[in-house]
PDB file of C-alpha atoms in Angstrom:
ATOM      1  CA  UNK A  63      93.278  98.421 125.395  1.00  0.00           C
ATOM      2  CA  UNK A  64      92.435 100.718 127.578  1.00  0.00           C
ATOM      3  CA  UNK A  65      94.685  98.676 130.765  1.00  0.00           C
ATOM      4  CA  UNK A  66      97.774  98.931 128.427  1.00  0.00           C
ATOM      5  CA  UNK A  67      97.367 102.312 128.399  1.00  0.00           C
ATOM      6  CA  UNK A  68      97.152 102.933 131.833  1.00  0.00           C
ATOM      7  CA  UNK A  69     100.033 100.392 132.465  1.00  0.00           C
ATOM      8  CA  UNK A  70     101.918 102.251 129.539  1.00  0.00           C
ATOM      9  CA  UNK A  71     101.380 105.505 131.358  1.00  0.00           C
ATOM     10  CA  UNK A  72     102.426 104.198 135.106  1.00  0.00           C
ATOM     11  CA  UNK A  73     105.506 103.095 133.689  1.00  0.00           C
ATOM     12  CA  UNK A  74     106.286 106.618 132.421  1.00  0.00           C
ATOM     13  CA  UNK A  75     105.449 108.324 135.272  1.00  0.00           C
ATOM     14  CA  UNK A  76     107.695 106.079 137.356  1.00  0.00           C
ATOM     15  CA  UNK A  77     110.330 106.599 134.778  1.00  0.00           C
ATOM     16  CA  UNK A  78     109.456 110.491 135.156  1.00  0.00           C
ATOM     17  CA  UNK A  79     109.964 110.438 139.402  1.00  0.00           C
ATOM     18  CA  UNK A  80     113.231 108.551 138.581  1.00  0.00           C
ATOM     19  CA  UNK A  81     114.337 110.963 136.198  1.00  0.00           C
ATOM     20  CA  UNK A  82     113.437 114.006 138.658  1.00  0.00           C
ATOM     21  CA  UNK A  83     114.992 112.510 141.516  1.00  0.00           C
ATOM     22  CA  UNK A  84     118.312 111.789 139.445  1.00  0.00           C
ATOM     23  CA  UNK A  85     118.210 115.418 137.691  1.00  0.00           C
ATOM     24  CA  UNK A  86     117.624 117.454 141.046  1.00  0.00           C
ATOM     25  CA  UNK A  87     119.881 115.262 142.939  1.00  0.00           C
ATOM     26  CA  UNK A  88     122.631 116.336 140.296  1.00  0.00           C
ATOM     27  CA  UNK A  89     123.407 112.937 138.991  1.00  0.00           C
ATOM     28  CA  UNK A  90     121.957 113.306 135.757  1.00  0.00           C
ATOM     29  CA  UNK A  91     122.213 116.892 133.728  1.00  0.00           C
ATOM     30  CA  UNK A  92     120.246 119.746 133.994  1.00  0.00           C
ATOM     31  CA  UNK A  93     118.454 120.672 130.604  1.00  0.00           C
ATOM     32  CA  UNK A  94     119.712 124.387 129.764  1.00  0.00           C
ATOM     33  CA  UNK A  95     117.346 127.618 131.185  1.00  0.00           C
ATOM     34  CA  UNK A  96     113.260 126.447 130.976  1.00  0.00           C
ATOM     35  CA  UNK A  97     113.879 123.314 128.733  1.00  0.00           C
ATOM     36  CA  UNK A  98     114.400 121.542 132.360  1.00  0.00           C
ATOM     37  CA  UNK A  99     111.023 120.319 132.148  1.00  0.00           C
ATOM     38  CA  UNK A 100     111.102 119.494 128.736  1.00  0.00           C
ATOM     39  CA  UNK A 101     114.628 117.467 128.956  1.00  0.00           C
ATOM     40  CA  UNK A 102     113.094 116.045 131.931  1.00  0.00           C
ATOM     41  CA  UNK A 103     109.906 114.289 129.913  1.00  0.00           C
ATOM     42  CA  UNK A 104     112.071 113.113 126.790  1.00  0.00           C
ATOM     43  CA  UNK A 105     114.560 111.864 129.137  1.00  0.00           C
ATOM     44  CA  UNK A 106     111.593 109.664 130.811  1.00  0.00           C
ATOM     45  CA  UNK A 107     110.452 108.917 127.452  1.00  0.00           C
ATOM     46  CA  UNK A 108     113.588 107.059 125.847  1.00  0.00           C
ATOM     47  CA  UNK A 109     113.928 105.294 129.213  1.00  0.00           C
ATOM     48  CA  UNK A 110     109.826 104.547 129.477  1.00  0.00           C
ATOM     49  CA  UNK A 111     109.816 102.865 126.333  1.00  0.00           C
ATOM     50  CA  UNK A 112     112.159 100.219 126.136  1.00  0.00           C
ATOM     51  CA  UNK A 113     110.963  99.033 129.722  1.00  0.00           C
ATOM     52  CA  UNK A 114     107.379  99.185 128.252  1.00  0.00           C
ATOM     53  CA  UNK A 115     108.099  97.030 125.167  1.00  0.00           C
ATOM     54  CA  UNK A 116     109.586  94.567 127.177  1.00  0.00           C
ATOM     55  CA  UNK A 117     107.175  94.267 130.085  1.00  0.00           C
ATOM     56  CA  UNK A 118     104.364  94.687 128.327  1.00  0.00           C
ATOM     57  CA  UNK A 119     104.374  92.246 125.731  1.00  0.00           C
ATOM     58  CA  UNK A 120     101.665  90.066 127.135  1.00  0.00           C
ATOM     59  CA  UNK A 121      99.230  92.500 127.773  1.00  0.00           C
ATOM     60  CA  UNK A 122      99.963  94.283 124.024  1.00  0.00           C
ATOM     61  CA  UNK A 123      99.482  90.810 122.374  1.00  0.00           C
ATOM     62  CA  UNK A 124      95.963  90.579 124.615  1.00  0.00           C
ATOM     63  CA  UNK A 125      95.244  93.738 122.893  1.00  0.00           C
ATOM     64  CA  UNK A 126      95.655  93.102 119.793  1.00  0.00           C
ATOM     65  CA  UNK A 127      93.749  89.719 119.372  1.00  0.00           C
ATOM     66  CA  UNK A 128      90.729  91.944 121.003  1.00  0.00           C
ATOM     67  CA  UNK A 129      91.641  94.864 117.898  1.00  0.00           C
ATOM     68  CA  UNK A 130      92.439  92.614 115.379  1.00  0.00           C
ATOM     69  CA  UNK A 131      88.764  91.315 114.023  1.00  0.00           C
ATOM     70  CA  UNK A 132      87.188  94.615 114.343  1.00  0.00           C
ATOM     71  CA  UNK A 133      90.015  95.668 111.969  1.00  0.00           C
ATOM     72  CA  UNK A 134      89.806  93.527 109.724  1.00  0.00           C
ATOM     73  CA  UNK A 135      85.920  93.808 109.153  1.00  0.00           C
ATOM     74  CA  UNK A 136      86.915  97.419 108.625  1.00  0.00           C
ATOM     75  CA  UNK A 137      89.407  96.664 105.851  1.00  0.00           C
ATOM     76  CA  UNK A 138      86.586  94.297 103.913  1.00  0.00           C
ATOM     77  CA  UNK A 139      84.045  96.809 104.521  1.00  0.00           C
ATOM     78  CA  UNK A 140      86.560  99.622 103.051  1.00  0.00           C
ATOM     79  CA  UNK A 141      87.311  96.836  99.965  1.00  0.00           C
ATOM     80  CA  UNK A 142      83.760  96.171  98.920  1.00  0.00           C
ATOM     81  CA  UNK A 143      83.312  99.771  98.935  1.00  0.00           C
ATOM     82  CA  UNK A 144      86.348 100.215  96.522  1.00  0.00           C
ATOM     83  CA  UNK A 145      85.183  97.500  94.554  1.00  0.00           C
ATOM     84  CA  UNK A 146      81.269  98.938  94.420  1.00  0.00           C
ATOM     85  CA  UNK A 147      82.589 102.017  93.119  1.00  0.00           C
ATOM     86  CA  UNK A 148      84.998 100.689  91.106  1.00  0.00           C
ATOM     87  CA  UNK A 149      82.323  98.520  89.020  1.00  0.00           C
ATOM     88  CA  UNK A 150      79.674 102.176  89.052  1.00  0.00           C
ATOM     89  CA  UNK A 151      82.705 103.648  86.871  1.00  0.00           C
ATOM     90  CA  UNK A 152      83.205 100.685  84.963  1.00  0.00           C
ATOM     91  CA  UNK A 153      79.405 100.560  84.205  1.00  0.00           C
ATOM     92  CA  UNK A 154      79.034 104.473  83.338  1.00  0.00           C
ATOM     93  CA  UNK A 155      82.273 104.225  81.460  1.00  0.00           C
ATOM     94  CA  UNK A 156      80.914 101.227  79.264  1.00  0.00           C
ATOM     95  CA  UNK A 157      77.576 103.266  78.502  1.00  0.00           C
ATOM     96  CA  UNK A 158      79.186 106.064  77.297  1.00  0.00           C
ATOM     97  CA  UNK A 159      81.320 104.152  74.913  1.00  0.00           C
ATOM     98  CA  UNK A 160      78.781 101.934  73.544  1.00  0.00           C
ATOM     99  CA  UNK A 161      77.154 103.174  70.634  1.00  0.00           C
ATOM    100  CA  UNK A 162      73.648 104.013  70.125  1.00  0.00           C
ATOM    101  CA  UNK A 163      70.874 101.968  68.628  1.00  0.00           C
ATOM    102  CA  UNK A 164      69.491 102.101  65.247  1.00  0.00           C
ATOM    103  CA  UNK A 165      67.165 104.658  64.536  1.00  0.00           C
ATOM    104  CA  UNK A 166      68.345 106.637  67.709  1.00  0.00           C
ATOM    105  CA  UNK A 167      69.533 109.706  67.625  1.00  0.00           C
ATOM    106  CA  UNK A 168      73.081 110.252  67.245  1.00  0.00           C
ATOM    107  CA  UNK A 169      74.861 112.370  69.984  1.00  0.00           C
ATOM    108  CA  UNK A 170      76.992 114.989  68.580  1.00  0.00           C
ATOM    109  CA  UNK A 171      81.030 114.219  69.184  1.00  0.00           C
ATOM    110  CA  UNK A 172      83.835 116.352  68.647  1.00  0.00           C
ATOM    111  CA  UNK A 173      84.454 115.067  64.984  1.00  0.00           C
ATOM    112  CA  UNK A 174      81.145 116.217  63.924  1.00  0.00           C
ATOM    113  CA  UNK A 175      81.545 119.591  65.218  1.00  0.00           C
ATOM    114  CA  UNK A 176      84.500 119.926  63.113  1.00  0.00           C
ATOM    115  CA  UNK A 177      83.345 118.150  60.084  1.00  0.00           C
ATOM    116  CA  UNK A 178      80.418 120.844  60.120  1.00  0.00           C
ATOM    117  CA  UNK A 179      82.859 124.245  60.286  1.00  0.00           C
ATOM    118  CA  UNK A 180      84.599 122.719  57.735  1.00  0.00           C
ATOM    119  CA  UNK A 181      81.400 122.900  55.462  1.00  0.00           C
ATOM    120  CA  UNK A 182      80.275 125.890  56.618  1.00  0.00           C
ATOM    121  CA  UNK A 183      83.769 127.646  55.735  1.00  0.00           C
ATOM    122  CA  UNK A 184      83.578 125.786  52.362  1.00  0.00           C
ATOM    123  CA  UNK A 185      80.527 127.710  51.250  1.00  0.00           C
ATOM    124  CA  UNK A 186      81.431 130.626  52.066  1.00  0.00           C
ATOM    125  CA  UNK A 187      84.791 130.278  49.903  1.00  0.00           C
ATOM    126  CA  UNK A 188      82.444 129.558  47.365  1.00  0.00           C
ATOM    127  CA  UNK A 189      80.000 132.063  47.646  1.00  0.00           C
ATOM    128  CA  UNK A 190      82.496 134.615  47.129  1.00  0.00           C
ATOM    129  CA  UNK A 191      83.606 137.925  49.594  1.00  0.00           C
ATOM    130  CA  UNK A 192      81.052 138.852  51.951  1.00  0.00           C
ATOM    131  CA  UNK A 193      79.331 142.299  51.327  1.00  0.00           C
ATOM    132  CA  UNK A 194      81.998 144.143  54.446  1.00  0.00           C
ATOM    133  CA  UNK A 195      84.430 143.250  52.585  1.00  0.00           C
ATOM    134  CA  UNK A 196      85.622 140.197  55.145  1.00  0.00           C
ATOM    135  CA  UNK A 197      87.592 137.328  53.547  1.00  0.00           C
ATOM    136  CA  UNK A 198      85.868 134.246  54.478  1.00  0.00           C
ATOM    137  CA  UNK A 199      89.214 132.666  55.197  1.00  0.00           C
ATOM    138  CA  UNK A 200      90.959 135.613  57.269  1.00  0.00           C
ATOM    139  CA  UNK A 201      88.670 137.184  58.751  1.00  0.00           C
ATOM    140  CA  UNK A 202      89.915 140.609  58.609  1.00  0.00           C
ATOM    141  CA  UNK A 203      88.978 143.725  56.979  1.00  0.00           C
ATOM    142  CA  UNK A 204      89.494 144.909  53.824  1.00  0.00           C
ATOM    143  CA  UNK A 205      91.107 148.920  53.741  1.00  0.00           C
TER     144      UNK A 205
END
């Protein structure tokens, strides 16, 4: 990897010296005030990379069949971790909807809570007005 880098970055330089020669000779433009040097690197860069892509092929392919197994014992390693936490969800999501055994006791759900204000406003409907003077059902003052 690290030679088709090196060869990657020779062949931009070269294209670079071209490029400087060509701009300073006047054959190719100047770029306008300080983007000289700017113009000057993207110009070597559109004509650094075509070149590259074809004359490097051999030496990219080399580097990839050296790249390719450690990536791919990434990307299982990255799966069975996806799949590990996939099935701890699964598991805590399956004992939390399971009910609870006989004789165990029962958790307290949303229903119940409102099954038990419901009582509790029932008696006090039928115990009559509170001694403030509150309706049960309001819950406002009586003037």
């Amino acid at each position: 990897m690290l030679r088709y880098t090196l060869m990657r970055l020779g062949i931009f330089v070269g294209c670079f010296v071209v490029v400087w020669a060509l701009v300073y000779s006047g054959v190719a433009p100047r770029g306008l005030g300080a983007s000289n040097g700017m113009w000057m690197i993207m110009l070597a860069l559109v004509v650094s990379a075509p070149i590259s892509f074809v004359a490097l092929r051999k030496e990219r392919d080399r580097a990839s069949e050296r790249i390719a197994p450690r990536l791919d014992r990434s990307i299982d390693r990255v799966k069975s971790n996806l799949a590990a936490n996939r099935s701890q969800e699964d598991e805590a999501d399956d004992a939390a909807r399971t009910p609870a055994p006989a004789g165990a006791p029962a958790k307290d759900t949303a229903a119940d809570a409102v099954a038990d204000t419901d009582a509790g406003n029932a008696k006090a409907a039928e115990s009559g007005p509170d001694p403030e003077g509150v309706k049960a059902s309001e819950g406002v003052k009586a003037s």
